[in-house]
PDB file of C-alpha atoms in Angstrom:
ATOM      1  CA  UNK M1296     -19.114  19.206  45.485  1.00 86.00           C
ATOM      2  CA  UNK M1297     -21.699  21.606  44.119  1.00 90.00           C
ATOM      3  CA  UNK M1298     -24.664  21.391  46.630  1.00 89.00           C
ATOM      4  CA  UNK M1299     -23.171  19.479  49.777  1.00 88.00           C
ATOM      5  CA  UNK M1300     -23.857  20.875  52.633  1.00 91.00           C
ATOM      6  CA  UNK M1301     -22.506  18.966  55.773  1.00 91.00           C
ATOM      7  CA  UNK M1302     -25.373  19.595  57.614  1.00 92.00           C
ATOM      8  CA  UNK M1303     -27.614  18.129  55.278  1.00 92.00           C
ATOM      9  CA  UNK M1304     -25.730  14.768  53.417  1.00 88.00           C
ATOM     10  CA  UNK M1305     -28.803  13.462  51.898  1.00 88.00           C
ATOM     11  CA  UNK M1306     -30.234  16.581  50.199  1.00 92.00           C
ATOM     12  CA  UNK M1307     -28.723  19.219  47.462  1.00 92.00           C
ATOM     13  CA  UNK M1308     -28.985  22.439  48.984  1.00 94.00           C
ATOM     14  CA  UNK M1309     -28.694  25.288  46.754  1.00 95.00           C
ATOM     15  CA  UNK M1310     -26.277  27.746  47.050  1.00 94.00           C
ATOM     16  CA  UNK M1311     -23.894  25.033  49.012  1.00 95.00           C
ATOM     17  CA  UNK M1312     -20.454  24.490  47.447  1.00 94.00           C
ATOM     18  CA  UNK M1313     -18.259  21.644  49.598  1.00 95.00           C
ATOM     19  CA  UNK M1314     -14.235  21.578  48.902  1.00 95.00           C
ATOM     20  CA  UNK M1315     -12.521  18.453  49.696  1.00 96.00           C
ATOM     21  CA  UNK M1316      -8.493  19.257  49.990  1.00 96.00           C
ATOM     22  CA  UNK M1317      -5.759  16.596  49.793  1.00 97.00           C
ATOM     23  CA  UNK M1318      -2.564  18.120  50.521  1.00 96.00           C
ATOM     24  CA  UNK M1319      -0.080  16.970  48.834  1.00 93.00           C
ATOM     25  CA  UNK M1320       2.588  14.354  49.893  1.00 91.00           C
ATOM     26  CA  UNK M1321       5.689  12.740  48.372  1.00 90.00           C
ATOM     27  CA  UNK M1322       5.227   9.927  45.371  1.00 87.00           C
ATOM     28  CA  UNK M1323       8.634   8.959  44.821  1.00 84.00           C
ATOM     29  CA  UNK M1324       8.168   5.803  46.262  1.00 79.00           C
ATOM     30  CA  UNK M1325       4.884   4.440  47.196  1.00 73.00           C
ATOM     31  CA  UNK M1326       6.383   0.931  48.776  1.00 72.00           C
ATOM     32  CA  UNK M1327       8.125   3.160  51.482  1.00 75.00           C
ATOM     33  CA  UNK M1328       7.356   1.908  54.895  1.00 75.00           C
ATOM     34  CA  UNK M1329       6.507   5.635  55.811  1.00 78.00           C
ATOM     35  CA  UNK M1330       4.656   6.205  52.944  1.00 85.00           C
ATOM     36  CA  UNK M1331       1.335   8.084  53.359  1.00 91.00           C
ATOM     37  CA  UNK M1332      -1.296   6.346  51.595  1.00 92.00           C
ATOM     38  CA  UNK M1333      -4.336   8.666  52.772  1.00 95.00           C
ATOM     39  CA  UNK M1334      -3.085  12.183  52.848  1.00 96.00           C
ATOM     40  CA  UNK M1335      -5.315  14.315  55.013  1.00 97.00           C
ATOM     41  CA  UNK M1336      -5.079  18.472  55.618  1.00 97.00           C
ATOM     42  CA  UNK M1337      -4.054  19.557  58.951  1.00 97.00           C
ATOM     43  CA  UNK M1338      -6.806  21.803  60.910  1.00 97.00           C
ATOM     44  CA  UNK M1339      -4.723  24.746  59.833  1.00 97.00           C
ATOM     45  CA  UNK M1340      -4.754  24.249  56.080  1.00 97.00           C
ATOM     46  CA  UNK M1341      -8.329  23.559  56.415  1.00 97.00           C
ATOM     47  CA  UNK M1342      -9.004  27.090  58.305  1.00 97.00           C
ATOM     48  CA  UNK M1343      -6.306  28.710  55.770  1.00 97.00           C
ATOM     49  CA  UNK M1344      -8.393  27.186  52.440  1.00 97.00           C
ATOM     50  CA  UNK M1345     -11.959  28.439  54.062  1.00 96.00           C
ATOM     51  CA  UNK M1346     -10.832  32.085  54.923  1.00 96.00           C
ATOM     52  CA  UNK M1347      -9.414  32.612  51.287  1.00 96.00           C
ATOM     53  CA  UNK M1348     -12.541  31.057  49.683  1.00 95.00           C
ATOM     54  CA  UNK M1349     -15.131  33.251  52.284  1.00 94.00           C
ATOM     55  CA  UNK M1350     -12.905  36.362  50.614  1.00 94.00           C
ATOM     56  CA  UNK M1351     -13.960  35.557  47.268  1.00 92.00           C
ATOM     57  CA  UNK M1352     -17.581  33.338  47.485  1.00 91.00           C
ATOM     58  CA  UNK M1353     -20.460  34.579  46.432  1.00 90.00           C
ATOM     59  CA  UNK M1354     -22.796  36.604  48.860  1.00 91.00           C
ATOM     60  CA  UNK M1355     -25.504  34.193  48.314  1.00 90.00           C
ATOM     61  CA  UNK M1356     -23.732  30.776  48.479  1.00 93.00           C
ATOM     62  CA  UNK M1357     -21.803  28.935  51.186  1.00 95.00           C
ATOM     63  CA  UNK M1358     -18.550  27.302  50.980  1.00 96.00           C
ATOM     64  CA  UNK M1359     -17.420  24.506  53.055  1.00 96.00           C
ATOM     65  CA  UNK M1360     -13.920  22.971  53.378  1.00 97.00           C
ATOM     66  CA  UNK M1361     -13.831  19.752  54.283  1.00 96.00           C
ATOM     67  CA  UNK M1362     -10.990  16.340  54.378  1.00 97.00           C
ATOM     68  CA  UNK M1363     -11.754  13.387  51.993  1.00 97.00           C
ATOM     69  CA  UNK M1364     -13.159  10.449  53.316  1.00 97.00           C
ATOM     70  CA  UNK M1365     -10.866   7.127  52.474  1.00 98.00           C
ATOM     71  CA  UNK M1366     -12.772   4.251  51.568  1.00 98.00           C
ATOM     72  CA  UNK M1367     -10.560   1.094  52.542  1.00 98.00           C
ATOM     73  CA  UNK M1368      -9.873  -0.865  49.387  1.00 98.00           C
ATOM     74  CA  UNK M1369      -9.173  -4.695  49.591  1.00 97.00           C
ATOM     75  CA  UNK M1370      -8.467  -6.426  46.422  1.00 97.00           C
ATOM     76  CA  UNK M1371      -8.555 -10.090  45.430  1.00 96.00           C
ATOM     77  CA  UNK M1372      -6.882 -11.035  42.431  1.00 95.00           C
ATOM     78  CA  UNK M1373      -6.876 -14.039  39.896  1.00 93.00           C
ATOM     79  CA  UNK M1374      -3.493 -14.909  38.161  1.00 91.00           C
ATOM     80  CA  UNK M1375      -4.241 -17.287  35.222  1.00 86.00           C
ATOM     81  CA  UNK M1376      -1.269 -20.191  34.741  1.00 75.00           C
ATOM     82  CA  UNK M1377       1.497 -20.308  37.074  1.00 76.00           C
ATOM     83  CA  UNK M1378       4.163 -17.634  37.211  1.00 77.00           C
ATOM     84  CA  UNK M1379       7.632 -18.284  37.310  1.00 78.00           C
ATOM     85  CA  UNK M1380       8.381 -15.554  40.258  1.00 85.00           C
ATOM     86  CA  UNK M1381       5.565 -15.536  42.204  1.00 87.00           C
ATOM     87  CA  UNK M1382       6.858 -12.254  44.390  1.00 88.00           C
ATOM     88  CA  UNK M1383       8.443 -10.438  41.789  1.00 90.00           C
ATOM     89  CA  UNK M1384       4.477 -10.465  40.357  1.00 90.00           C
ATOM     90  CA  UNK M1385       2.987  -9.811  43.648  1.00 91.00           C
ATOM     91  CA  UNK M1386       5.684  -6.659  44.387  1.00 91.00           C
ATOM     92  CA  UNK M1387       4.713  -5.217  40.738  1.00 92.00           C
ATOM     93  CA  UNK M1388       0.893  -6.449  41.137  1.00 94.00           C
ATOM     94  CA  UNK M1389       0.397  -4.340  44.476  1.00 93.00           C
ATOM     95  CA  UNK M1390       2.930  -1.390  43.488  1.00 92.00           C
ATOM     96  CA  UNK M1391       0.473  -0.677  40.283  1.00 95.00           C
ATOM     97  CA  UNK M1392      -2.479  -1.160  41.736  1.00 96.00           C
ATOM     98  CA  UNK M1393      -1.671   1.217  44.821  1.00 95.00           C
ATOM     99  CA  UNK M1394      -0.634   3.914  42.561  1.00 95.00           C
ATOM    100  CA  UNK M1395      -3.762   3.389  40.554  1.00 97.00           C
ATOM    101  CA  UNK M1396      -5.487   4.000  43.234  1.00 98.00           C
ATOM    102  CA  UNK M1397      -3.478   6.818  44.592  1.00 97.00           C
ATOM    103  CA  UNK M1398      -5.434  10.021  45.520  1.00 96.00           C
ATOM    104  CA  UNK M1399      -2.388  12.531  44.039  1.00 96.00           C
ATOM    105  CA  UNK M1400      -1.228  10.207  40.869  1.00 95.00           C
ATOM    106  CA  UNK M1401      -4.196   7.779  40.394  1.00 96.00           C
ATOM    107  CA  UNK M1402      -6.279   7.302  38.388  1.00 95.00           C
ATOM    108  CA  UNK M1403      -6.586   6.729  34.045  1.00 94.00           C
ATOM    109  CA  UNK M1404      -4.825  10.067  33.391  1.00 94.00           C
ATOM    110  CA  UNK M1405      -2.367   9.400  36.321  1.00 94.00           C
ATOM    111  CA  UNK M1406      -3.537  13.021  38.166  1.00 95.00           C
ATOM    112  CA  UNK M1407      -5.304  12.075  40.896  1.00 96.00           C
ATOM    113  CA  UNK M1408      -8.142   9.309  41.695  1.00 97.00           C
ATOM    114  CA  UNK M1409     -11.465  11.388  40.960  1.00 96.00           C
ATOM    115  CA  UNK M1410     -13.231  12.038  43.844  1.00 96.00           C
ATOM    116  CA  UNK M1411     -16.357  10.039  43.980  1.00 95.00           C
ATOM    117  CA  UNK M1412     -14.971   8.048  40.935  1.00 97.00           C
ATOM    118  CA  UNK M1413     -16.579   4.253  41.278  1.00 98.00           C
ATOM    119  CA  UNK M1414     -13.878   1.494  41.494  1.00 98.00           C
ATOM    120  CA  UNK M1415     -14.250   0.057  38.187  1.00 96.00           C
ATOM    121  CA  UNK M1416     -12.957  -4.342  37.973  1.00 96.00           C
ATOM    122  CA  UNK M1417     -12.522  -3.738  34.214  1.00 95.00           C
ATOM    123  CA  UNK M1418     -10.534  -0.444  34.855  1.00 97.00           C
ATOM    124  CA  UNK M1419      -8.381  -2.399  38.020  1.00 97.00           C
ATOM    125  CA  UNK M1420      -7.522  -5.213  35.153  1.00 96.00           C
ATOM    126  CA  UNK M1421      -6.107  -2.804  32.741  1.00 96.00           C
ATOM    127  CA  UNK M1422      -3.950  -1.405  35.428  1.00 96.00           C
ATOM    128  CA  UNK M1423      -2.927  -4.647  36.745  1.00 95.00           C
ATOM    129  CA  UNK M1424      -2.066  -6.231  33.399  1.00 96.00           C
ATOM    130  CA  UNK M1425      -0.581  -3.435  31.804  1.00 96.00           C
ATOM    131  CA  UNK M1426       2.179  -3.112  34.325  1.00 94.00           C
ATOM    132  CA  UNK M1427       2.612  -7.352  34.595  1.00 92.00           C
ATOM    133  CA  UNK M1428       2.996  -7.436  30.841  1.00 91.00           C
ATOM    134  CA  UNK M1429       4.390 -11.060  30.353  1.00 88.00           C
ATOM    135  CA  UNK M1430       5.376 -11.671  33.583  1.00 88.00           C
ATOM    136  CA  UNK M1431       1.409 -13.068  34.796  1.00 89.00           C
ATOM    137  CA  UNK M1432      -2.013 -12.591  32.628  1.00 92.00           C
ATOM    138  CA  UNK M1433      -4.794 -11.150  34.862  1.00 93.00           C
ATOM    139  CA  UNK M1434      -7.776 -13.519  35.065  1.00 92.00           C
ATOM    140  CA  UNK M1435     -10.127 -11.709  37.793  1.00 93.00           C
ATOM    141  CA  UNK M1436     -10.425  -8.692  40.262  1.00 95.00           C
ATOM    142  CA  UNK M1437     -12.660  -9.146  43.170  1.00 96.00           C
ATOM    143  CA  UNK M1438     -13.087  -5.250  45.014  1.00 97.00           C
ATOM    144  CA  UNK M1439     -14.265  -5.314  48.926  1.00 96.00           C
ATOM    145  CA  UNK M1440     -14.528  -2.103  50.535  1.00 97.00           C
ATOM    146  CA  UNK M1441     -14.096  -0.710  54.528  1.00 96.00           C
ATOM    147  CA  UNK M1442     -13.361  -4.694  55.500  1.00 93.00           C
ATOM    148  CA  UNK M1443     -15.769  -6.442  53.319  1.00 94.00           C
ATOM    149  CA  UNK M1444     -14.424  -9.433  51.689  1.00 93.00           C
ATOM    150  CA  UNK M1445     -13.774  -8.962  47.665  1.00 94.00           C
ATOM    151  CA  UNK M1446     -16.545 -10.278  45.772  1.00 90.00           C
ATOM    152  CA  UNK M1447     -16.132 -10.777  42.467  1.00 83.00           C
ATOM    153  CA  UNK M1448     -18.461  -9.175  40.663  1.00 83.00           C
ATOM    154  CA  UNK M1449     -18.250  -7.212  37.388  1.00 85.00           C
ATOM    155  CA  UNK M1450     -20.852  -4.363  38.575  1.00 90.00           C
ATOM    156  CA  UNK M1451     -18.752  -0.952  40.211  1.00 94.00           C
ATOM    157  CA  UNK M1452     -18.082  -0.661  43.247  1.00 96.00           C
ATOM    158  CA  UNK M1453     -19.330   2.985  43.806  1.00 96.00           C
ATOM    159  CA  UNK M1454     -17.636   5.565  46.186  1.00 96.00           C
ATOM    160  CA  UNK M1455     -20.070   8.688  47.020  1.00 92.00           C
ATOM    161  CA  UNK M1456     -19.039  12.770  46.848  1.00 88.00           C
ATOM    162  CA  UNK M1457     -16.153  13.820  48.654  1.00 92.00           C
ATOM    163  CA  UNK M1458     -14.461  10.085  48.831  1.00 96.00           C
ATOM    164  CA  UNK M1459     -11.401   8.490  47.731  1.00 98.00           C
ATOM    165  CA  UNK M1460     -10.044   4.826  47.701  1.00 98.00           C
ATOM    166  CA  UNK M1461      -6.936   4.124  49.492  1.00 97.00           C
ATOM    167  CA  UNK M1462      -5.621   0.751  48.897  1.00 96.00           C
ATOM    168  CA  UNK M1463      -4.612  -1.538  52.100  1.00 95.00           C
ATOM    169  CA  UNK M1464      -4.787  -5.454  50.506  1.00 95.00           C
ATOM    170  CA  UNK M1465      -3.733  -7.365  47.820  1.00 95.00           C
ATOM    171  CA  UNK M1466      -4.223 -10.881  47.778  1.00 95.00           C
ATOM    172  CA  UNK M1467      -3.432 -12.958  45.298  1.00 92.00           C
ATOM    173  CA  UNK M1468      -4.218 -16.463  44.096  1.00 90.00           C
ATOM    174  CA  UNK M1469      -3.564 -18.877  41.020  1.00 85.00           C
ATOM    175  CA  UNK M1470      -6.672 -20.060  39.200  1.00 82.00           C
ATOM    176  CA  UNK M1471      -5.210 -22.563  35.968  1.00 75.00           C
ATOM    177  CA  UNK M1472      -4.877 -21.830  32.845  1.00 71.00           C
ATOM    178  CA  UNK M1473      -7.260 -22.105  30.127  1.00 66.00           C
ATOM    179  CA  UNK M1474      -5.226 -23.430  26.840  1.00 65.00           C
ATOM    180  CA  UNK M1475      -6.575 -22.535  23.582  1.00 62.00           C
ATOM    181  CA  UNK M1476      -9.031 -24.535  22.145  1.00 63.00           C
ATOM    182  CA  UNK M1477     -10.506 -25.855  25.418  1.00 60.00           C
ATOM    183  CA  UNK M1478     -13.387 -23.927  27.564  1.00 58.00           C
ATOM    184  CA  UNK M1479     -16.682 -23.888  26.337  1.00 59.00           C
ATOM    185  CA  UNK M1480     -17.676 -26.786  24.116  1.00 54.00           C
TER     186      UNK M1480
END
């Protein structure tokens, strides 16, 4: 982050260069029960990253190295109609979503969640949908972050420098169907 300087989060300071580091961790299989959702540096990788960086930096700026801060996702969503296999949905539902959200294979170009990136409902939909397919339509997602309830909302849910999302509910519920031809009159 060009101009964070941990000393001063509320101003740009010239000259100040911040680098978050996520090490990186196994994605095989992000429904493993020892799966690391938030991957975070050890002190030693941190100290490692800033002496190679004071080697090269600039005389005149200063570089920091610093962990991402996780932002605790909880997601609400809508299923329109009534799905035959209600936790065959919910195990594909919360597998996409988490690896949407993923800080190492997240994200629309599946390389990472940007950092800072807002949490988009539109851009949660696609996900969700595209890996349901047939099996549920998508009606709603309602985003709550750090233990706030989901609202449902279509504004973004914005995450500042240096964060990342990391993905700890998914609830679901049924809301019925609307056939064609009814809805607004």
């Amino acid at each position: 982050a060009v101009g964070a300087h941990p000393g001063f989060p509320c101003s740009t300071v010239p000259g100040a260069v911040t680098l978050h580091i996520v090490p990186a961790a196994p994605r095989d299989d992000l429904t493993r029960e020892d799966f690391v959702a938030a991957p975070l540096p050890d002190p030693g990788m941190l100290r490692a990253a800033a002496a190679r960086l004071e080697q090269t930096r600039l005389l005149t700026s200063e570089v920091f190295v610093r962990p991402p801060r996780y932002r605790e996702v909880a997601l609400r969503v809508a299923l329109s109609g009534d799905p035959a296999d209600r936790t065959r949905v919910s195990t594909v539902l919360t597998a996409a979503l988490r690896r949407f959200l993923d800080p190492l294979v997240g994200g629309e170009d599946q390389d990472g969640w940007p950092f800072g990136q807002p949490l988009r409902p539109s851009a949660l939909l696609r996900a969700a949908q595209r890996a349901l397919g047939d099996l549920a339509d998508i009606a709603a997602v309602a985003i709550g972050l750090d233990g706030a309830d989901p609202t449902e909302e279509c504004d973004e849910v914005p995450l500042g420098a240096g964060e990342l999302p990391v993905l700890r509910t998914v609830h679901t519920r049924i809301v019925p169907a609307v056939e064609p031809g009814e809805g607004l009159a």
